[in-house]
mmCIF file of C-alpha atoms in Angstrom:
data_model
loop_
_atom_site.group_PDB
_atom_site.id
_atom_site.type_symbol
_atom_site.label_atom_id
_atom_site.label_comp_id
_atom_site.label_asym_id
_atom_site.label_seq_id
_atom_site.Cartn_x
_atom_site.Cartn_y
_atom_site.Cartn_z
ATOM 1 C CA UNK A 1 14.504 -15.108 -120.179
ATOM 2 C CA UNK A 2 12.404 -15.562 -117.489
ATOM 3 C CA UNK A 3 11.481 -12.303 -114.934
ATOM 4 C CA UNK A 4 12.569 -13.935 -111.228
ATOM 5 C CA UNK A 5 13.372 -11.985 -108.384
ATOM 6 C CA UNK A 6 14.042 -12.771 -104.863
ATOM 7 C CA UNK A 7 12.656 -10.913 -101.822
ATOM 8 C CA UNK A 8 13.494 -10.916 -98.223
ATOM 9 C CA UNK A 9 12.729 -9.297 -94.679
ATOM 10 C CA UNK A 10 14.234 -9.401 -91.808
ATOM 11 C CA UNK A 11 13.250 -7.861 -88.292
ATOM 12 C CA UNK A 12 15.769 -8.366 -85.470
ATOM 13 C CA UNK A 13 14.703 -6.662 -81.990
ATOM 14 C CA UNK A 14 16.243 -6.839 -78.383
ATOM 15 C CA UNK A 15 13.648 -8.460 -75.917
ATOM 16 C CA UNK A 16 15.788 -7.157 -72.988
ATOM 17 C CA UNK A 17 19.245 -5.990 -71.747
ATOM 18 C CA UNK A 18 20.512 -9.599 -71.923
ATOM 19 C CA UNK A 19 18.302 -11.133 -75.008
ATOM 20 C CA UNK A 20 17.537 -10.283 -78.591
ATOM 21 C CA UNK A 21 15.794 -12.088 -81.541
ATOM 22 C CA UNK A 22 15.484 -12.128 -85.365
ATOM 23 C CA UNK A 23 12.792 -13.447 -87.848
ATOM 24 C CA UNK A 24 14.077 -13.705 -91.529
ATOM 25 C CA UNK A 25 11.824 -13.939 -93.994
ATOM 26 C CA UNK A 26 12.809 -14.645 -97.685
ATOM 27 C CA UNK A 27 11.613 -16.383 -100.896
ATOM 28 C CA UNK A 28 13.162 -19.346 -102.639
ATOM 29 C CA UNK A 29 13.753 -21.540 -99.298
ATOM 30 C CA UNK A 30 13.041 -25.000 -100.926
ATOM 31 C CA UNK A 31 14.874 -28.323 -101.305
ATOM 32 C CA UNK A 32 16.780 -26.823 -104.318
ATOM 33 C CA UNK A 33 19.422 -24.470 -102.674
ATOM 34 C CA UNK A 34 20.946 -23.491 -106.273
ATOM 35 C CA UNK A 35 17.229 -21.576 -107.022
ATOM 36 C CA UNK A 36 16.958 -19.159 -104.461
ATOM 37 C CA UNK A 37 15.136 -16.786 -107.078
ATOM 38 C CA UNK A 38 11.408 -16.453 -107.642
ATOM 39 C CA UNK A 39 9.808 -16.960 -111.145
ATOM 40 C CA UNK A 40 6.772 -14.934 -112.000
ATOM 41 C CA UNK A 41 6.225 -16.770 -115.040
ATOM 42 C CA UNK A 42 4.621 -19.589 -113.931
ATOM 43 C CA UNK A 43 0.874 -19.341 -114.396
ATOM 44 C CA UNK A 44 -0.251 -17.004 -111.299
ATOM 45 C CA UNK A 45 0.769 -19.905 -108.661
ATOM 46 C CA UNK A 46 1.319 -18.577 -105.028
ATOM 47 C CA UNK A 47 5.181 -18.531 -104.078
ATOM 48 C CA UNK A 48 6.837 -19.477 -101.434
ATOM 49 C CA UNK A 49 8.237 -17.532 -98.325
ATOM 50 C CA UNK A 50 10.119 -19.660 -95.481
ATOM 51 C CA UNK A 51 11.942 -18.681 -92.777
ATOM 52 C CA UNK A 52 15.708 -18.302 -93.265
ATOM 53 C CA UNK A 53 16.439 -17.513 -89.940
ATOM 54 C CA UNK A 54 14.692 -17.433 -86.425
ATOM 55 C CA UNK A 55 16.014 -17.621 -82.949
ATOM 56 C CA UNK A 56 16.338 -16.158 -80.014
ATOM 57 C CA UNK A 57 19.863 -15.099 -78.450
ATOM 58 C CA UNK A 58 20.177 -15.069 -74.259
ATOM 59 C CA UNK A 59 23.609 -13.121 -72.721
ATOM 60 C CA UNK A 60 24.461 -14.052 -69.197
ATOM 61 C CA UNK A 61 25.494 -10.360 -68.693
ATOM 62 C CA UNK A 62 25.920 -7.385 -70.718
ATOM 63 C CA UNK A 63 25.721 -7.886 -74.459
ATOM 64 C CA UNK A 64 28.138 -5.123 -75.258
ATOM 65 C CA UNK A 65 30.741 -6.696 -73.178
ATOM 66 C CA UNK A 66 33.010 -8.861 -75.491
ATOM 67 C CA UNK A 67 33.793 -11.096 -72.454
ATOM 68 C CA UNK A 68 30.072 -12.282 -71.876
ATOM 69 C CA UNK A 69 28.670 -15.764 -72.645
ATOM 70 C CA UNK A 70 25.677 -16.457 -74.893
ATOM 71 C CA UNK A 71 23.008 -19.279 -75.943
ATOM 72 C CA UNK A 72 21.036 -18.778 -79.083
ATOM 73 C CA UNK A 73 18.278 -20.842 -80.092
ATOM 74 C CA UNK A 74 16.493 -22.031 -83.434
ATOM 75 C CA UNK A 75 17.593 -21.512 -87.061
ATOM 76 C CA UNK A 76 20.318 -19.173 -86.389
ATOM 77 C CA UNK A 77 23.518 -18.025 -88.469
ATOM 78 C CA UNK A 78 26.191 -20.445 -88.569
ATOM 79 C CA UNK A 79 28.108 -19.461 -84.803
ATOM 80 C CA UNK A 80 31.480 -20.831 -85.783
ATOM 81 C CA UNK A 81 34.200 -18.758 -87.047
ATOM 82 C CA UNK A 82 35.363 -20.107 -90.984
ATOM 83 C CA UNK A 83 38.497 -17.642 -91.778
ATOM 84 C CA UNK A 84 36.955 -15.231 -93.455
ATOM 85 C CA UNK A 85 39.638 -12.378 -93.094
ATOM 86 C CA UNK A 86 41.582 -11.459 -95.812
ATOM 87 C CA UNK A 87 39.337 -12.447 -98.646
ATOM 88 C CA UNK A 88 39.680 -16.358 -97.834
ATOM 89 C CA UNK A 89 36.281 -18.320 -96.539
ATOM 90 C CA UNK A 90 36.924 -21.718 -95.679
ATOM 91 C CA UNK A 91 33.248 -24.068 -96.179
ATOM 92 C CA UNK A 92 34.398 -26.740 -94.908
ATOM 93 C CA UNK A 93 32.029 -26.549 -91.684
ATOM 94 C CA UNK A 94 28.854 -25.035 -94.149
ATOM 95 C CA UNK A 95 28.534 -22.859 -97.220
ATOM 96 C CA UNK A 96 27.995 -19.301 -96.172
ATOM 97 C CA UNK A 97 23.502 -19.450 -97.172
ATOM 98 C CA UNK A 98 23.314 -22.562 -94.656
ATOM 99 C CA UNK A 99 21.461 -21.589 -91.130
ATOM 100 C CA UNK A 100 21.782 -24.307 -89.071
ATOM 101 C CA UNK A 101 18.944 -25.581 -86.712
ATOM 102 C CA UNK A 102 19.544 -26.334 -82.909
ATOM 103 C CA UNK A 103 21.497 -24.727 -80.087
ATOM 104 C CA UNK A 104 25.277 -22.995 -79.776
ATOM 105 C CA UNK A 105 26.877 -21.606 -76.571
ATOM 106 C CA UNK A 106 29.565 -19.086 -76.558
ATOM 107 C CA UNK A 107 32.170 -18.906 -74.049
ATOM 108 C CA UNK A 108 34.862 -16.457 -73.888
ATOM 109 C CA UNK A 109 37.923 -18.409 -72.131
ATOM 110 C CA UNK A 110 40.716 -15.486 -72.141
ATOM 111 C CA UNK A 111 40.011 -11.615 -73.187
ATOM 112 C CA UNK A 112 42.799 -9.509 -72.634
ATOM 113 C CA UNK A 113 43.699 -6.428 -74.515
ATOM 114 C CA UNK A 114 46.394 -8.098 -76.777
ATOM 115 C CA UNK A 115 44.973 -11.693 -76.933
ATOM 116 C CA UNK A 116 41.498 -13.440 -76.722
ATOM 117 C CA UNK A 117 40.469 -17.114 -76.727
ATOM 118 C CA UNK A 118 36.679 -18.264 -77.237
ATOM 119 C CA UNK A 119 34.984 -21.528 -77.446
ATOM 120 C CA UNK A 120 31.974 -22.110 -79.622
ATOM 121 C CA UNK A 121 30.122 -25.668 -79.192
ATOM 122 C CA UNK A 122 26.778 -26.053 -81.185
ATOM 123 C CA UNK A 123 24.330 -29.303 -81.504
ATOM 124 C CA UNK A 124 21.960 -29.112 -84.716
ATOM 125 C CA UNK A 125 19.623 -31.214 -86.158
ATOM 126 C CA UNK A 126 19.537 -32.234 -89.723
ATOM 127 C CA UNK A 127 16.739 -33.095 -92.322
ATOM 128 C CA UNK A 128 16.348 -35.926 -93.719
ATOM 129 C CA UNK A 129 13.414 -36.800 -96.498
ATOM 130 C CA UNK A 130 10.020 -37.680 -94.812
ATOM 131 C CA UNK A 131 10.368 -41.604 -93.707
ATOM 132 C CA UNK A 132 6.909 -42.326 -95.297
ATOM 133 C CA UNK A 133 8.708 -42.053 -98.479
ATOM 134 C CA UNK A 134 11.449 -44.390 -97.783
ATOM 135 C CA UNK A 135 11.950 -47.754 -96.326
ATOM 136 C CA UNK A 136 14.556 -49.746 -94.505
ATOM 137 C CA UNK A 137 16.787 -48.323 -91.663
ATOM 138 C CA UNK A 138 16.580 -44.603 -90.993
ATOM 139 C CA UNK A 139 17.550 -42.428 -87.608
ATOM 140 C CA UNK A 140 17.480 -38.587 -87.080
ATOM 141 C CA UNK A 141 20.287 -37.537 -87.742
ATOM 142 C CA UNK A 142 22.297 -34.790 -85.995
ATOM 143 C CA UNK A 143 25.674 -33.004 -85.676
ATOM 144 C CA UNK A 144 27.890 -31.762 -82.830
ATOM 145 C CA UNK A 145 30.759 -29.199 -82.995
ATOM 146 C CA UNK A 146 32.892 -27.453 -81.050
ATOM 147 C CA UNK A 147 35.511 -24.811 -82.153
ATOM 148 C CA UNK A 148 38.572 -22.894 -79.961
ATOM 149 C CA UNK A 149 39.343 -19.509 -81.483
ATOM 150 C CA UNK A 150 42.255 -17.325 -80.868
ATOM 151 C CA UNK A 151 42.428 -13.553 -81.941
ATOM 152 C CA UNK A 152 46.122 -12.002 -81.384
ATOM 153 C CA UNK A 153 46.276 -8.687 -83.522
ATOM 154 C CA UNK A 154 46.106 -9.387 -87.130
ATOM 155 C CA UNK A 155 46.983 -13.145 -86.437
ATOM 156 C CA UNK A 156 43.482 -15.611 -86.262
ATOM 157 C CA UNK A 157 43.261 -18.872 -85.834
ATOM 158 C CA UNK A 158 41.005 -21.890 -84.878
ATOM 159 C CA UNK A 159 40.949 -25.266 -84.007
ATOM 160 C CA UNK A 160 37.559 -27.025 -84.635
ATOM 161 C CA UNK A 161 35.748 -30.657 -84.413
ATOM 162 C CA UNK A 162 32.463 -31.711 -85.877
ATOM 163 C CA UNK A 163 31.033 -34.872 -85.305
ATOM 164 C CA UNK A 164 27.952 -35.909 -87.568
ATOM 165 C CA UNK A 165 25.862 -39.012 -86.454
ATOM 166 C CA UNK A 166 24.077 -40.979 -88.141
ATOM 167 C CA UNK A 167 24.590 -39.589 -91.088
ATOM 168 C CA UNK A 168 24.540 -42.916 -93.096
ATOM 169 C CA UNK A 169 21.967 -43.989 -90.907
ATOM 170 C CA UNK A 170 21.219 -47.382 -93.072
ATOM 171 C CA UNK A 171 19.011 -48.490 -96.352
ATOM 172 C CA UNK A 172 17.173 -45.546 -97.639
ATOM 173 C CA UNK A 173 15.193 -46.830 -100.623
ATOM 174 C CA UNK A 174 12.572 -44.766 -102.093
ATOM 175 C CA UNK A 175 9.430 -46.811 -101.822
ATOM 176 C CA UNK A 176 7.940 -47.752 -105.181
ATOM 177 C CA UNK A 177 4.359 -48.706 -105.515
ATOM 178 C CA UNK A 178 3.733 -50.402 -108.862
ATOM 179 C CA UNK A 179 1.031 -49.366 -111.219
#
């Protein structure tokens, strides 16, 4: 077998009493999600370290405070809730190594001792392959969601729509040069 290993470092800091940021460092960010390791058998060739994460979170009040709304910026940790109590992770929104790119607002509607509701509404850009490798038709492409989640003891619950445009955005054919 070969010797692979994967490395990562992250530095999260608070910039203030209402903002905080994070830089995530780690190897194996490339087009193939599945190989997240790093091979050291392959002829002394440099590897690659990306950015997994960075963005910058703002709080219109006191972080601590459950009931305060945020804003967080740039390739951030997927902000919408996906049932993971109890052992059960739903991916239908995104698998759990997927950062999104864009911007998400939280809102807390309701926070009461016995009950809370929260809305979560993100916009996030998504790549497609460089257009100088394809022809016909082809947009950016982007997606919109917003999510209502209620807490009430042990009981949790959300109701959530995602709206992805132009996702078939028209002909992508790789372009071909004969030779």
């Amino acid at each position: 077998g070969a010797l692979r290993g994967r490395f990562r470092l992250r530095m999260q800091t608070p910039l203030s009493q209402r903002s905080d940021a994070e830089i995530y460092l780690a190897t194996g960010i490339s087009t193939a999600p599945t190989a997240g390791y790093t091979s050291f058998t392959d002829q002394f060739r440099g590897k690659n370290i990306s950015f997994a994460r960075a963005y910058f979170n703002y709080y219109f009040g006191d972080k601590a405070n459950p009931k305060t709304p945020s804003l967080i910026f740039g390739k951030m940790l997927n902000p919408f809730w996906r049932g993971e109590l109890g052992g059960f992770a739903s991916e239908i929104f995104w698998d759990n190594d997927v950062n999104p790119e864009g911007i998400a607002g939280r809102l807390p509607i309701s926070t009461s001792k016995d009950f809370s509701l929260t809305n979560t509404t993100g916009f996030f850009t998504l790549t497609l392959p460089p257009k100088f490798f394809l022809t016909g038709l082809t947009t950016d492409t982007y997606q919109i969601g917003t999510q209502f989640k209620a807490d009430s003891g042990i009981f949790h619950g959300a109701f959530s729509y995602y709206v992805f445009d132009n996702l078939n955005s028209g002909l992508l054919v790789p372009e071909v040069t004969p030779g």
